[in-house]
Amino acid sequence: MHATSILHEAAPAAAGAAPRFKVVLINPYELGRQPFALASATAWLARAGFDVECIDLSLEKLAPAKLEDAGLVAFYVGMHTATRIAIEALPKVRALAPGAHLCVYGLYAPMNEAFLRLRGAGTVLGSEFEPALLDLAQRLRTAGAVPPRGNAVASLGKVAFIAPDRSRLPALARYAKLILPDGTRRVAGFAEGSRGCKHLCRHCPVVPVYRGRFRAVPVAVVMADIRAQLAAGARHISFGDPDFLNGPAHALKLARALHEAFPDVTFDATIKVQHLIEHAALLPELARAGCLFVTSAVESVDDRVLEHLAKHHTAADFERAVRLLHAAGIAFAPTFIPFTPWTTLDGYVALLEAIANLGLVESVPPVQLAIRLLVPEGSYLLDLAGFRERLEPFDAGLLGYPWRHDDARVDALQTRILQEIADAEAAGRSRRQIFTTIWQWAHEAAGRPPPALRDAHFGAPVPHLSEPWYCCAEPTSQQLDLV
């Protein structure tokens, strides 16, 4: 059903003609951010007269009182970690709300549809979820049951975006903060300027869902959301678009509107290396508008690996992007997938050397040095010739296809580094201390003496969020304790 027809049907409910019906929206985890996808769904449902409760499992327990009398419970799964937490929570929600219809929506829902249904989900919706979620709630409220058409994964039809409603979520100040180089912390908001992506990087979870398409959210809607978050105390906005420069003109409109209305508010964004180079002329204006740092999925400095991943940039392009951002006065926050089936010990050392030689040690969260390639169902990696032969059978617990490296030393190094990072961060060790340890271990594993690291290798501390960007980590025991 088209969004405009759904909103037209919603008017009688909003006026009080329809019976009350309770919807509970649950966010398992979203990088410490206040979840946009719950705020957006709340706005659509509340406008149609639904009673809406929100539970954010990153901050609060699965409260039985909130689930009481729920007719619909919908989990948002925007990332891999969130999906694994949702899978743990689904049976518990079924026990606490036996009369509720269970729905899972978001980027990771379609690719895990079969397993989510086995865990109790009655409806699975994709990323353009708002119209379909509202339609589902309306049919449950009217008929008390969902006809077969309500069980299908949602299409990528255009959404008539409205301003999100964050009033039912935990206070913004409880979420991830911006940390400045001097240690000052600012409350950070989270806005969505677009969805989807034009590109087809083989390992990216956006690709199987959007298949090269993206949707721009109107500037007026984004600014309304930002104003509400600034009123709640935010002084920095993190744009969660898969790529802020998928639509360069749209991105500039957002940056200009934000800076014109709130010149003291800063922001960060995710931008592809390829776009940093293609749109280098825009970077100085983004800096003047308040862009403090850019996150970019560099992934590797091995051109062979980058070709397998279809990143459409090279190691040399990475270095060029660093120089362009530095010249514009914007900090660079690269992310990596250092452990892949094609990684060699020498290749891992080369990655560390590139980070050090570019003075980026302080710019890289240690977890980025330990991430292992995730291969979920539907991944475009599965289309690579000979790649499936490297994989083990699908693991429902992992929500992916496990793989072992041909060189057992590479897997052993990844396991050792991952544990070191967890232990070191728990002990409060700095990024440069952790990097130094990993530097030594990696060189030893490759049978090479580790060169001495100098201050220039580490670089200066950069602005960053208190919770680092990554999407494929194991759920922690603390996270699962809240389920």
CSV table of C-alpha atoms in Angstrom, one decimal:
chain,number,residue,atom,x,y,z
A,1,MET,CA,0.0,0.0,0.0
A,2,HIS,CA,1.3,3.5,-0.8
A,3,ALA,CA,2.3,5.7,2.1
A,4,THR,CA,-0.2,8.5,1.2
A,5,SER,CA,-3.1,6.1,1.2
A,6,ILE,CA,-2.0,4.7,4.6
A,7,LEU,CA,-1.8,8.1,6.1
A,8,HIS,CA,-5.2,8.9,4.7
A,9,GLU,CA,-6.7,5.8,6.4
A,10,ALA,CA,-4.9,6.8,9.6
A,11,ALA,CA,-6.9,10.0,10.1
A,12,PRO,CA,-10.0,8.4,11.7
A,13,ALA,CA,-7.8,6.6,14.2
A,14,ALA,CA,-6.0,9.8,15.1
A,15,ALA,CA,-9.3,11.4,15.7
A,16,GLY,CA,-10.2,8.7,18.2
A,17,ALA,CA,-12.7,6.6,16.2
A,18,ALA,CA,-10.6,3.4,16.4
A,19,PRO,CA,-10.1,1.4,19.7
A,20,ARG,CA,-6.9,1.9,21.6
A,21,PHE,CA,-4.1,-0.4,20.6
A,22,LYS,CA,-0.6,-0.7,22.2
A,23,VAL,CA,2.6,-1.1,20.2
A,24,VAL,CA,5.9,-1.7,21.9
A,25,LEU,CA,9.1,-0.8,19.9
A,26,ILE,CA,12.4,-2.4,21.0
A,27,ASN,CA,15.9,-1.3,20.1
A,28,PRO,CA,18.5,-4.0,20.9
A,29,TYR,CA,21.5,-1.9,20.1
A,30,GLU,CA,22.7,0.9,17.8
A,31,LEU,CA,26.2,2.0,18.6
A,32,GLY,CA,25.2,3.9,21.7
A,33,ARG,CA,23.0,6.2,19.6
A,34,GLN,CA,19.4,7.2,20.4
A,35,PRO,CA,17.6,5.0,17.8
A,36,PHE,CA,16.2,7.0,14.9
A,37,ALA,CA,14.2,4.0,13.7
A,38,LEU,CA,12.2,3.9,16.9
A,39,ALA,CA,11.7,7.6,16.9
A,40,SER,CA,10.5,7.5,13.3
A,41,ALA,CA,8.1,4.6,13.9
A,42,THR,CA,6.8,6.3,17.0
A,43,ALA,CA,5.9,9.4,15.0
A,44,TRP,CA,4.0,7.4,12.4
A,45,LEU,CA,2.1,5.2,14.9
A,46,ALA,CA,1.3,8.0,17.5
A,47,ARG,CA,-0.1,10.2,14.7
A,48,ALA,CA,-2.5,7.3,13.8
A,49,GLY,CA,-3.7,7.1,17.4
A,50,PHE,CA,-1.7,4.1,18.7
A,51,ASP,CA,-0.3,3.9,22.2
A,52,VAL,CA,3.4,3.5,21.8
A,53,GLU,CA,6.0,2.4,24.3
A,54,CYS,CA,9.8,2.2,23.6
A,55,ILE,CA,12.4,-0.1,25.1
A,56,ASP,CA,16.1,0.5,24.4
A,57,LEU,CA,17.9,-2.6,25.5
A,58,SER,CA,21.3,-0.8,25.3
A,59,LEU,CA,20.2,1.2,28.4
A,60,GLU,CA,17.3,-0.6,30.1
A,61,LYS,CA,16.0,-4.0,30.8
A,62,LEU,CA,13.2,-5.8,29.0
A,63,ALA,CA,10.5,-4.4,31.3
A,64,PRO,CA,7.4,-6.7,31.7
A,65,ALA,CA,5.2,-3.6,32.6
A,66,LYS,CA,5.9,-2.0,29.3
A,67,LEU,CA,5.0,-5.2,27.4
A,68,GLU,CA,1.7,-5.7,29.3
A,69,ASP,CA,-1.3,-5.6,27.0
A,70,ALA,CA,0.8,-5.1,23.9
A,71,GLY,CA,-0.9,-6.0,20.7
A,72,LEU,CA,2.2,-5.6,18.6
A,73,VAL,CA,5.9,-5.8,19.6
A,74,ALA,CA,8.4,-4.7,16.9
A,75,PHE,CA,12.2,-5.1,17.1
A,76,TYR,CA,14.4,-2.8,15.1
A,77,VAL,CA,17.6,-4.6,13.8
A,78,GLY,CA,19.8,-2.0,12.0
A,79,MET,CA,23.0,-4.0,12.6
A,80,HIS,CA,24.4,-7.5,13.1
A,81,THR,CA,24.9,-7.2,16.9
A,82,ALA,CA,21.4,-5.9,17.3
A,83,THR,CA,20.0,-8.9,15.4
A,84,ARG,CA,21.8,-11.4,17.6
A,85,ILE,CA,20.4,-9.7,20.7
A,86,ALA,CA,16.9,-9.6,19.2
A,87,ILE,CA,17.1,-13.4,18.6
A,88,GLU,CA,17.9,-13.9,22.3
A,89,ALA,CA,15.0,-11.6,23.3
A,90,LEU,CA,12.3,-12.9,21.0
A,91,PRO,CA,11.3,-16.0,23.0
A,92,LYS,CA,11.4,-13.9,26.2
A,93,VAL,CA,9.0,-11.3,24.7
A,94,ARG,CA,6.7,-14.1,23.5
A,95,ALA,CA,6.5,-15.4,27.2
A,96,LEU,CA,6.0,-11.9,28.6
A,97,ALA,CA,3.5,-10.8,25.9
A,98,PRO,CA,1.8,-14.0,24.7
A,99,GLY,CA,-1.0,-12.1,22.9
A,100,ALA,CA,1.2,-9.8,20.9
A,101,HIS,CA,2.1,-10.2,17.3
A,102,LEU,CA,5.9,-10.1,16.9
A,103,CYS,CA,7.6,-8.1,14.1
A,104,VAL,CA,11.2,-7.5,13.2
A,105,TYR,CA,12.2,-4.6,11.0
A,106,GLY,CA,15.3,-2.9,9.7
A,107,LEU,CA,18.3,-3.5,7.5
A,108,TYR,CA,19.2,-6.9,8.9
A,109,ALA,CA,15.7,-8.3,9.0
A,110,PRO,CA,15.2,-9.4,5.4
A,111,MET,CA,18.6,-11.2,5.1
A,112,ASN,CA,17.8,-13.2,8.4
A,113,GLU,CA,14.1,-13.6,7.7
A,114,ALA,CA,14.0,-17.4,7.9
A,115,PHE,CA,15.8,-17.6,11.2
A,116,LEU,CA,13.8,-14.8,12.7
A,117,ARG,CA,10.5,-16.5,11.9
A,118,LEU,CA,11.8,-19.7,13.6
A,119,ARG,CA,12.4,-17.6,16.7
A,120,GLY,CA,8.8,-16.3,16.7
A,121,ALA,CA,8.7,-13.3,14.4
A,122,GLY,CA,5.3,-13.2,12.6
A,123,THR,CA,6.2,-10.3,10.3
A,124,VAL,CA,9.6,-9.3,8.9
A,125,LEU,CA,10.0,-5.8,7.3
A,126,GLY,CA,12.8,-4.2,5.4
A,127,SER,CA,14.5,-0.8,5.8
A,128,GLU,CA,11.7,1.4,4.3
A,129,PHE,CA,9.6,0.1,7.1
A,130,GLU,CA,7.3,3.0,8.2
A,131,PRO,CA,4.3,2.5,5.9
A,132,ALA,CA,4.3,-1.3,6.2
A,133,LEU,CA,4.7,-1.1,10.0
A,134,LEU,CA,1.8,1.3,10.3
A,135,ASP,CA,-0.3,-0.9,7.9
A,136,LEU,CA,0.5,-3.9,10.1
A,137,ALA,CA,-0.6,-2.2,13.3
A,138,GLN,CA,-3.8,-0.9,11.7
A,139,ARG,CA,-4.8,-4.4,10.5
A,140,LEU,CA,-4.1,-5.9,13.9
A,141,ARG,CA,-6.1,-3.2,15.6
A,142,THR,CA,-9.0,-3.7,13.2
A,143,ALA,CA,-9.1,-7.4,12.7
A,144,GLY,CA,-7.0,-8.8,15.5
A,145,ALA,CA,-5.0,-10.9,13.0
A,146,VAL,CA,-2.7,-10.4,10.1
A,147,PRO,CA,-3.8,-11.6,6.6
A,148,PRO,CA,-1.0,-13.4,4.7
A,149,ARG,CA,0.0,-10.2,2.8
A,150,GLY,CA,1.1,-8.7,6.1
A,151,ASN,CA,3.8,-11.3,6.5
A,152,ALA,CA,5.9,-10.4,3.5
A,153,VAL,CA,9.1,-8.4,3.7
A,154,ALA,CA,8.4,-4.8,2.8
A,155,SER,CA,9.3,-3.3,-0.6
A,156,LEU,CA,11.6,-0.4,-1.2
A,157,GLY,CA,8.8,2.0,-2.1
A,158,LYS,CA,9.3,5.6,-1.3
A,159,VAL,CA,8.4,6.9,2.2
A,160,ALA,CA,6.6,10.1,2.9
A,161,PHE,CA,9.0,11.1,5.8
A,162,ILE,CA,7.8,12.9,8.8
A,163,ALA,CA,9.7,14.3,11.8
A,164,PRO,CA,10.6,11.6,14.3
A,165,ASP,CA,9.2,11.5,17.8
A,166,ARG,CA,11.9,10.9,20.4
A,167,SER,CA,9.8,11.7,23.5
A,168,ARG,CA,9.3,8.0,24.5
A,169,LEU,CA,13.0,7.2,24.4
A,170,PRO,CA,15.6,7.5,27.3
A,171,ALA,CA,17.1,10.9,27.6
A,172,LEU,CA,19.5,11.9,24.9
A,173,ALA,CA,22.2,12.6,27.6
A,174,ARG,CA,22.3,8.9,28.4
A,175,TYR,CA,23.6,8.0,24.9
A,176,ALA,CA,27.1,8.2,23.3
A,177,LYS,CA,28.9,11.5,23.7
A,178,LEU,CA,31.3,13.4,21.5
A,179,ILE,CA,34.8,13.5,23.1
A,180,LEU,CA,37.0,16.4,22.0
A,181,PRO,CA,40.8,16.2,22.0
A,182,ASP,CA,41.0,18.1,25.3
A,183,GLY,CA,38.7,15.5,27.0
A,184,THR,CA,35.6,17.7,26.9
A,185,ARG,CA,32.4,15.8,26.3
A,186,ARG,CA,29.3,17.0,24.5
A,187,VAL,CA,25.9,15.4,24.1
A,188,ALA,CA,25.6,14.0,20.6
A,189,GLY,CA,22.4,13.6,18.6
A,190,PHE,CA,21.9,11.3,15.6
A,191,ALA,CA,20.2,12.3,12.4
A,192,GLU,CA,19.4,10.4,9.2
A,193,GLY,CA,19.8,12.5,6.0
A,194,SER,CA,19.4,9.6,3.6
A,195,ARG,CA,19.0,5.8,3.4
A,196,GLY,CA,20.5,3.2,1.2
A,197,CYS,CA,23.6,3.6,-1.0
A,198,LYS,CA,24.4,4.0,-4.7
A,199,HIS,CA,27.4,1.6,-4.4
A,200,LEU,CA,27.6,-2.2,-4.4
A,201,CYS,CA,30.5,-3.0,-2.1
A,202,ARG,CA,30.3,-6.8,-1.8
A,203,HIS,CA,30.6,-7.1,2.0
A,204,CYS,CA,28.3,-4.3,2.9
A,205,PRO,CA,24.9,-5.2,4.5
A,206,VAL,CA,23.2,-2.3,2.8
A,207,VAL,CA,23.7,-3.7,-0.6
A,208,PRO,CA,21.5,-6.9,-0.5
A,209,VAL,CA,18.6,-4.7,0.7
A,210,TYR,CA,18.9,-1.5,-1.4
A,211,ARG,CA,20.8,-2.9,-4.4
A,212,GLY,CA,22.3,0.5,-5.4
A,213,ARG,CA,19.4,2.7,-4.5
A,214,PHE,CA,19.3,5.5,-1.9
A,215,ARG,CA,16.5,7.8,-0.6
A,216,ALA,CA,17.0,11.4,0.5
A,217,VAL,CA,15.2,12.6,3.6
A,218,PRO,CA,13.8,16.1,3.1
A,219,VAL,CA,15.9,18.8,4.6
A,220,ALA,CA,12.9,20.2,6.6
A,221,VAL,CA,12.3,16.8,8.2
A,222,VAL,CA,15.9,16.4,9.1
A,223,MET,CA,16.2,19.9,10.6
A,224,ALA,CA,13.0,19.3,12.6
A,225,ASP,CA,14.6,16.2,14.1
A,226,ILE,CA,17.8,18.1,14.8
A,227,ARG,CA,16.0,21.0,16.5
A,228,ALA,CA,14.3,18.6,18.8
A,229,GLN,CA,17.6,17.0,19.8
A,230,LEU,CA,19.3,20.3,20.3
A,231,ALA,CA,16.4,21.3,22.6
A,232,ALA,CA,17.2,18.1,24.5
A,233,GLY,CA,20.8,19.1,25.0
A,234,ALA,CA,22.7,18.0,21.9
A,235,ARG,CA,25.6,20.1,20.8
A,236,HIS,CA,26.9,17.7,18.1
A,237,ILE,CA,25.0,15.8,15.4
A,238,SER,CA,26.2,12.5,14.0
A,239,PHE,CA,24.7,11.8,10.5
A,240,GLY,CA,24.0,8.1,10.2
A,241,ASP,CA,23.7,8.0,6.4
A,242,PRO,CA,25.6,5.0,4.9
A,243,ASP,CA,27.3,7.7,2.7
A,244,PHE,CA,26.7,11.4,3.3
A,245,LEU,CA,27.8,12.2,-0.2
A,246,ASN,CA,25.6,9.8,-2.1
A,247,GLY,CA,23.7,12.9,-3.0
A,248,PRO,CA,26.3,15.8,-2.8
A,249,ALA,CA,23.8,18.5,-3.4
A,250,HIS,CA,21.5,17.2,-0.7
A,251,ALA,CA,24.4,16.8,1.8
A,252,LEU,CA,25.4,20.4,1.2
A,253,LYS,CA,21.9,21.6,1.8
A,254,LEU,CA,21.8,19.8,5.1
A,255,ALA,CA,25.2,21.1,6.2
A,256,ARG,CA,24.3,24.7,5.2
A,257,ALA,CA,20.9,24.5,6.9
A,258,LEU,CA,22.5,23.2,10.1
A,259,HIS,CA,25.2,25.8,10.2
A,260,GLU,CA,23.0,28.7,9.3
A,261,ALA,CA,20.5,27.8,12.0
A,262,PHE,CA,23.0,26.7,14.7
A,263,PRO,CA,26.5,28.0,13.9
A,264,ASP,CA,28.0,26.5,17.1
A,265,VAL,CA,26.8,23.0,16.5
A,266,THR,CA,29.2,20.5,15.0
A,267,PHE,CA,28.6,17.3,13.1
A,268,ASP,CA,30.3,14.2,11.7
A,269,ALA,CA,29.4,12.0,8.7
A,270,THR,CA,30.3,8.8,7.0
A,271,ILE,CA,31.8,9.3,3.5
A,272,LYS,CA,33.3,6.7,1.1
A,273,VAL,CA,37.0,7.2,0.1
A,274,GLN,CA,35.9,7.3,-3.5
A,275,HIS,CA,33.6,10.2,-2.7
A,276,LEU,CA,36.2,12.1,-0.6
A,277,ILE,CA,38.3,12.2,-3.8
A,278,GLU,CA,35.6,12.8,-6.3
A,279,HIS,CA,34.1,15.6,-4.2
A,280,ALA,CA,37.2,17.0,-2.7
A,281,ALA,CA,36.1,20.5,-3.6
A,282,LEU,CA,33.3,20.2,-1.1
A,283,LEU,CA,35.4,19.3,1.9
A,284,PRO,CA,36.4,22.9,2.9
A,285,GLU,CA,32.8,24.0,2.9
A,286,LEU,CA,31.8,21.0,5.1
A,287,ALA,CA,34.6,22.0,7.5
A,288,ARG,CA,33.3,25.5,7.7
A,289,ALA,CA,29.8,24.2,8.3
A,290,GLY,CA,31.1,22.4,11.4
A,291,CYS,CA,32.2,18.9,10.2
A,292,LEU,CA,34.7,17.7,12.8
A,293,PHE,CA,35.5,14.3,11.5
A,294,VAL,CA,34.6,11.8,8.7
A,295,THR,CA,34.3,8.1,9.2
A,296,SER,CA,35.2,6.1,6.1
A,297,ALA,CA,35.3,2.4,5.4
A,298,VAL,CA,38.8,2.0,4.1
A,299,GLU,CA,38.8,-1.8,5.0
A,300,SER,CA,42.3,-2.7,3.7
A,301,VAL,CA,45.5,-1.4,2.3
A,302,ASP,CA,45.9,-4.5,0.1
A,303,ASP,CA,44.6,-3.6,-3.4
A,304,ARG,CA,43.8,-7.3,-4.1
A,305,VAL,CA,41.5,-7.4,-1.0
A,306,LEU,CA,39.9,-4.1,-2.0
A,307,GLU,CA,39.2,-5.5,-5.4
A,308,HIS,CA,37.5,-8.6,-3.9
A,309,LEU,CA,35.4,-6.3,-1.8
A,310,ALA,CA,34.5,-4.0,-4.8
A,311,LYS,CA,35.5,-0.9,-2.8
A,312,HIS,CA,36.5,1.1,-5.9
A,313,HIS,CA,39.4,2.7,-4.2
A,314,THR,CA,43.1,1.7,-3.8
A,315,ALA,CA,45.6,2.0,-1.0
A,316,ALA,CA,47.0,5.1,-2.7
A,317,ASP,CA,43.5,6.6,-2.7
A,318,PHE,CA,43.3,6.1,1.0
A,319,GLU,CA,46.5,8.1,1.5
A,320,ARG,CA,45.1,10.8,-0.8
A,321,ALA,CA,41.9,11.0,1.2
A,322,VAL,CA,43.9,11.5,4.4
A,323,ARG,CA,45.7,14.4,2.8
A,324,LEU,CA,42.5,16.0,1.5
A,325,LEU,CA,40.8,15.8,4.8
A,326,HIS,CA,43.8,17.1,6.6
A,327,ALA,CA,44.0,20.1,4.2
A,328,ALA,CA,40.4,20.8,4.9
A,329,GLY,CA,40.8,20.7,8.6
A,330,ILE,CA,38.6,17.6,9.1
A,331,ALA,CA,39.8,14.6,11.2
A,332,PHE,CA,39.8,11.2,9.6
A,333,ALA,CA,38.3,8.1,11.3
A,334,PRO,CA,39.0,5.2,9.1
A,335,THR,CA,37.5,1.8,9.7
A,336,PHE,CA,38.9,-1.5,8.6
A,337,ILE,CA,38.2,-5.2,8.1
A,338,PRO,CA,41.8,-6.4,8.7
A,339,PHE,CA,41.0,-10.1,8.8
A,340,THR,CA,39.7,-11.6,5.6
A,341,PRO,CA,40.3,-15.0,3.9
A,342,TRP,CA,42.9,-13.1,1.7
A,343,THR,CA,44.8,-11.4,4.6
A,344,THR,CA,48.4,-12.4,5.1
A,345,LEU,CA,50.6,-11.8,8.1
A,346,ASP,CA,52.7,-9.4,6.0
A,347,GLY,CA,49.5,-7.8,4.8
A,348,TYR,CA,48.4,-7.2,8.4
A,349,VAL,CA,51.7,-5.7,9.2
A,350,ALA,CA,51.4,-3.4,6.1
A,351,LEU,CA,48.1,-2.2,7.4
A,352,LEU,CA,49.6,-1.3,10.8
A,353,GLU,CA,52.5,0.4,9.0
A,354,ALA,CA,50.1,2.5,6.9
A,355,ILE,CA,48.2,3.6,9.9
A,356,ALA,CA,51.5,4.6,11.7
A,357,ASN,CA,53.1,6.3,8.7
A,358,LEU,CA,50.0,8.4,8.1
A,359,GLY,CA,49.9,9.4,11.8
A,360,LEU,CA,46.5,7.8,12.4
A,361,VAL,CA,47.0,5.7,15.5
A,362,GLU,CA,45.0,8.0,17.7
A,363,SER,CA,42.3,8.2,14.9
A,364,VAL,CA,41.6,4.4,14.9
A,365,PRO,CA,39.5,2.8,17.6
A,366,PRO,CA,41.4,-0.4,18.6
A,367,VAL,CA,38.5,-2.6,17.7
A,368,GLN,CA,39.1,-1.7,14.1
A,369,LEU,CA,42.3,-3.7,14.2
A,370,ALA,CA,40.6,-6.9,15.1
A,371,ILE,CA,37.4,-7.1,13.0
A,372,ARG,CA,36.9,-10.3,11.0
A,373,LEU,CA,35.0,-10.4,7.7
A,374,LEU,CA,31.3,-11.3,8.3
A,375,VAL,CA,29.5,-13.2,5.5
A,376,PRO,CA,25.7,-13.0,6.2
A,377,GLU,CA,23.0,-14.6,4.1
A,378,GLY,CA,22.5,-12.7,0.9
A,379,SER,CA,26.0,-11.1,0.9
A,380,TYR,CA,27.3,-10.2,-2.6
A,381,LEU,CA,30.5,-11.9,-1.5
A,382,LEU,CA,28.7,-15.2,-2.2
A,383,ASP,CA,28.8,-14.3,-5.9
A,384,LEU,CA,32.6,-14.2,-6.0
A,385,ALA,CA,34.0,-17.1,-8.0
A,386,GLY,CA,35.3,-19.8,-5.7
A,387,PHE,CA,34.4,-17.9,-2.5
A,388,ARG,CA,31.6,-20.3,-1.3
A,389,GLU,CA,34.2,-23.1,-1.3
A,390,ARG,CA,36.0,-21.3,1.5
A,391,LEU,CA,33.0,-21.2,3.7
A,392,GLU,CA,31.6,-23.6,6.3
A,393,PRO,CA,27.8,-24.2,6.5
A,394,PHE,CA,25.6,-21.3,7.7
A,395,ASP,CA,25.8,-20.8,11.4
A,396,ALA,CA,22.5,-19.6,12.9
A,397,GLY,CA,24.2,-18.5,16.1
A,398,LEU,CA,26.7,-16.4,14.2
A,399,LEU,CA,24.1,-15.3,11.6
A,400,GLY,CA,26.7,-15.9,8.9
A,401,TYR,CA,28.9,-18.3,7.1
A,402,PRO,CA,32.0,-19.1,9.2
A,403,TRP,CA,35.4,-19.4,7.5
A,404,ARG,CA,38.9,-20.4,8.5
A,405,HIS,CA,42.0,-18.9,7.1
A,406,ASP,CA,44.3,-21.1,5.1
A,407,ASP,CA,47.1,-19.9,7.4
A,408,ALA,CA,46.1,-20.8,11.0
A,409,ARG,CA,48.6,-18.2,12.3
A,410,VAL,CA,46.3,-15.5,10.9
A,411,ASP,CA,43.3,-16.7,12.8
A,412,ALA,CA,45.4,-17.2,15.9
A,413,LEU,CA,46.6,-13.6,15.7
A,414,GLN,CA,43.1,-12.2,15.2
A,415,THR,CA,41.9,-14.1,18.3
A,416,ARG,CA,44.8,-12.9,20.4
A,417,ILE,CA,44.4,-9.3,19.3
A,418,LEU,CA,40.7,-9.3,20.0
A,419,GLN,CA,41.2,-10.5,23.5
A,420,GLU,CA,44.0,-8.0,24.1
A,421,ILE,CA,41.8,-5.2,23.0
A,422,ALA,CA,39.0,-6.2,25.3
A,423,ASP,CA,41.3,-6.6,28.3
A,424,ALA,CA,43.3,-3.4,27.6
A,425,GLU,CA,40.2,-1.2,27.2
A,426,ALA,CA,38.7,-2.6,30.4
A,427,ALA,CA,42.0,-1.7,32.1
A,428,GLY,CA,41.8,1.9,30.6
A,429,ARG,CA,44.8,1.6,28.4
A,430,SER,CA,45.1,4.2,25.7
A,431,ARG,CA,44.9,3.7,21.9
A,432,ARG,CA,48.6,4.2,21.5
A,433,GLN,CA,49.4,1.7,24.2
A,434,ILE,CA,47.1,-0.9,22.6
A,435,PHE,CA,48.5,-0.2,19.1
A,436,THR,CA,52.1,-0.6,20.4
A,437,THR,CA,51.3,-4.1,21.8
A,438,ILE,CA,49.5,-5.2,18.5
A,439,TRP,CA,52.4,-3.7,16.5
A,440,GLN,CA,54.9,-5.9,18.4
A,441,TRP,CA,52.7,-9.1,18.2
A,442,ALA,CA,52.0,-8.7,14.4
A,443,HIS,CA,55.7,-8.2,13.5
A,444,GLU,CA,56.7,-11.2,15.7
A,445,ALA,CA,54.0,-13.4,14.0
A,446,ALA,CA,55.3,-12.4,10.6
A,447,GLY,CA,58.9,-13.2,11.7
A,448,ARG,CA,60.0,-9.6,11.5
A,449,PRO,CA,61.6,-7.4,14.2
A,450,PRO,CA,59.2,-4.6,15.1
A,451,PRO,CA,60.6,-1.1,14.2
A,452,ALA,CA,60.5,1.6,16.9
A,453,LEU,CA,57.4,3.8,16.9
A,454,ARG,CA,57.8,7.5,17.2
A,455,ASP,CA,55.4,10.2,18.4
A,456,ALA,CA,54.7,11.2,14.8
A,457,HIS,CA,53.3,7.7,14.1
A,458,PHE,CA,50.6,8.1,16.7
A,459,GLY,CA,49.3,11.5,15.7
A,460,ALA,CA,47.3,13.9,17.8
A,461,PRO,CA,44.0,12.9,19.6
A,462,VAL,CA,41.0,13.6,17.4
A,463,PRO,CA,37.3,14.2,18.1
A,464,HIS,CA,35.4,11.0,18.3
A,465,LEU,CA,32.3,9.4,19.7
A,466,SER,CA,32.5,7.6,23.0
A,467,GLU,CA,31.2,4.4,21.4
A,468,PRO,CA,33.2,3.4,18.3
A,469,TRP,CA,31.7,2.4,14.9
A,470,TYR,CA,31.5,-1.3,14.2
A,471,CYS,CA,28.6,-3.6,13.2
A,472,CYS,CA,29.7,-7.2,13.6
A,473,ALA,CA,30.9,-7.7,17.2
A,474,GLU,CA,29.7,-10.4,19.5
A,475,PRO,CA,27.0,-9.2,21.9
A,476,THR,CA,28.6,-8.7,25.3
A,477,SER,CA,27.4,-10.3,28.5
A,478,GLN,CA,26.3,-6.9,29.7
A,479,GLN,CA,24.1,-6.4,26.7
A,480,LEU,CA,22.5,-9.9,27.0
A,481,ASP,CA,21.9,-9.2,30.7
A,482,LEU,CA,19.4,-6.5,29.8
A,483,VAL,CA,17.3,-9.0,27.7
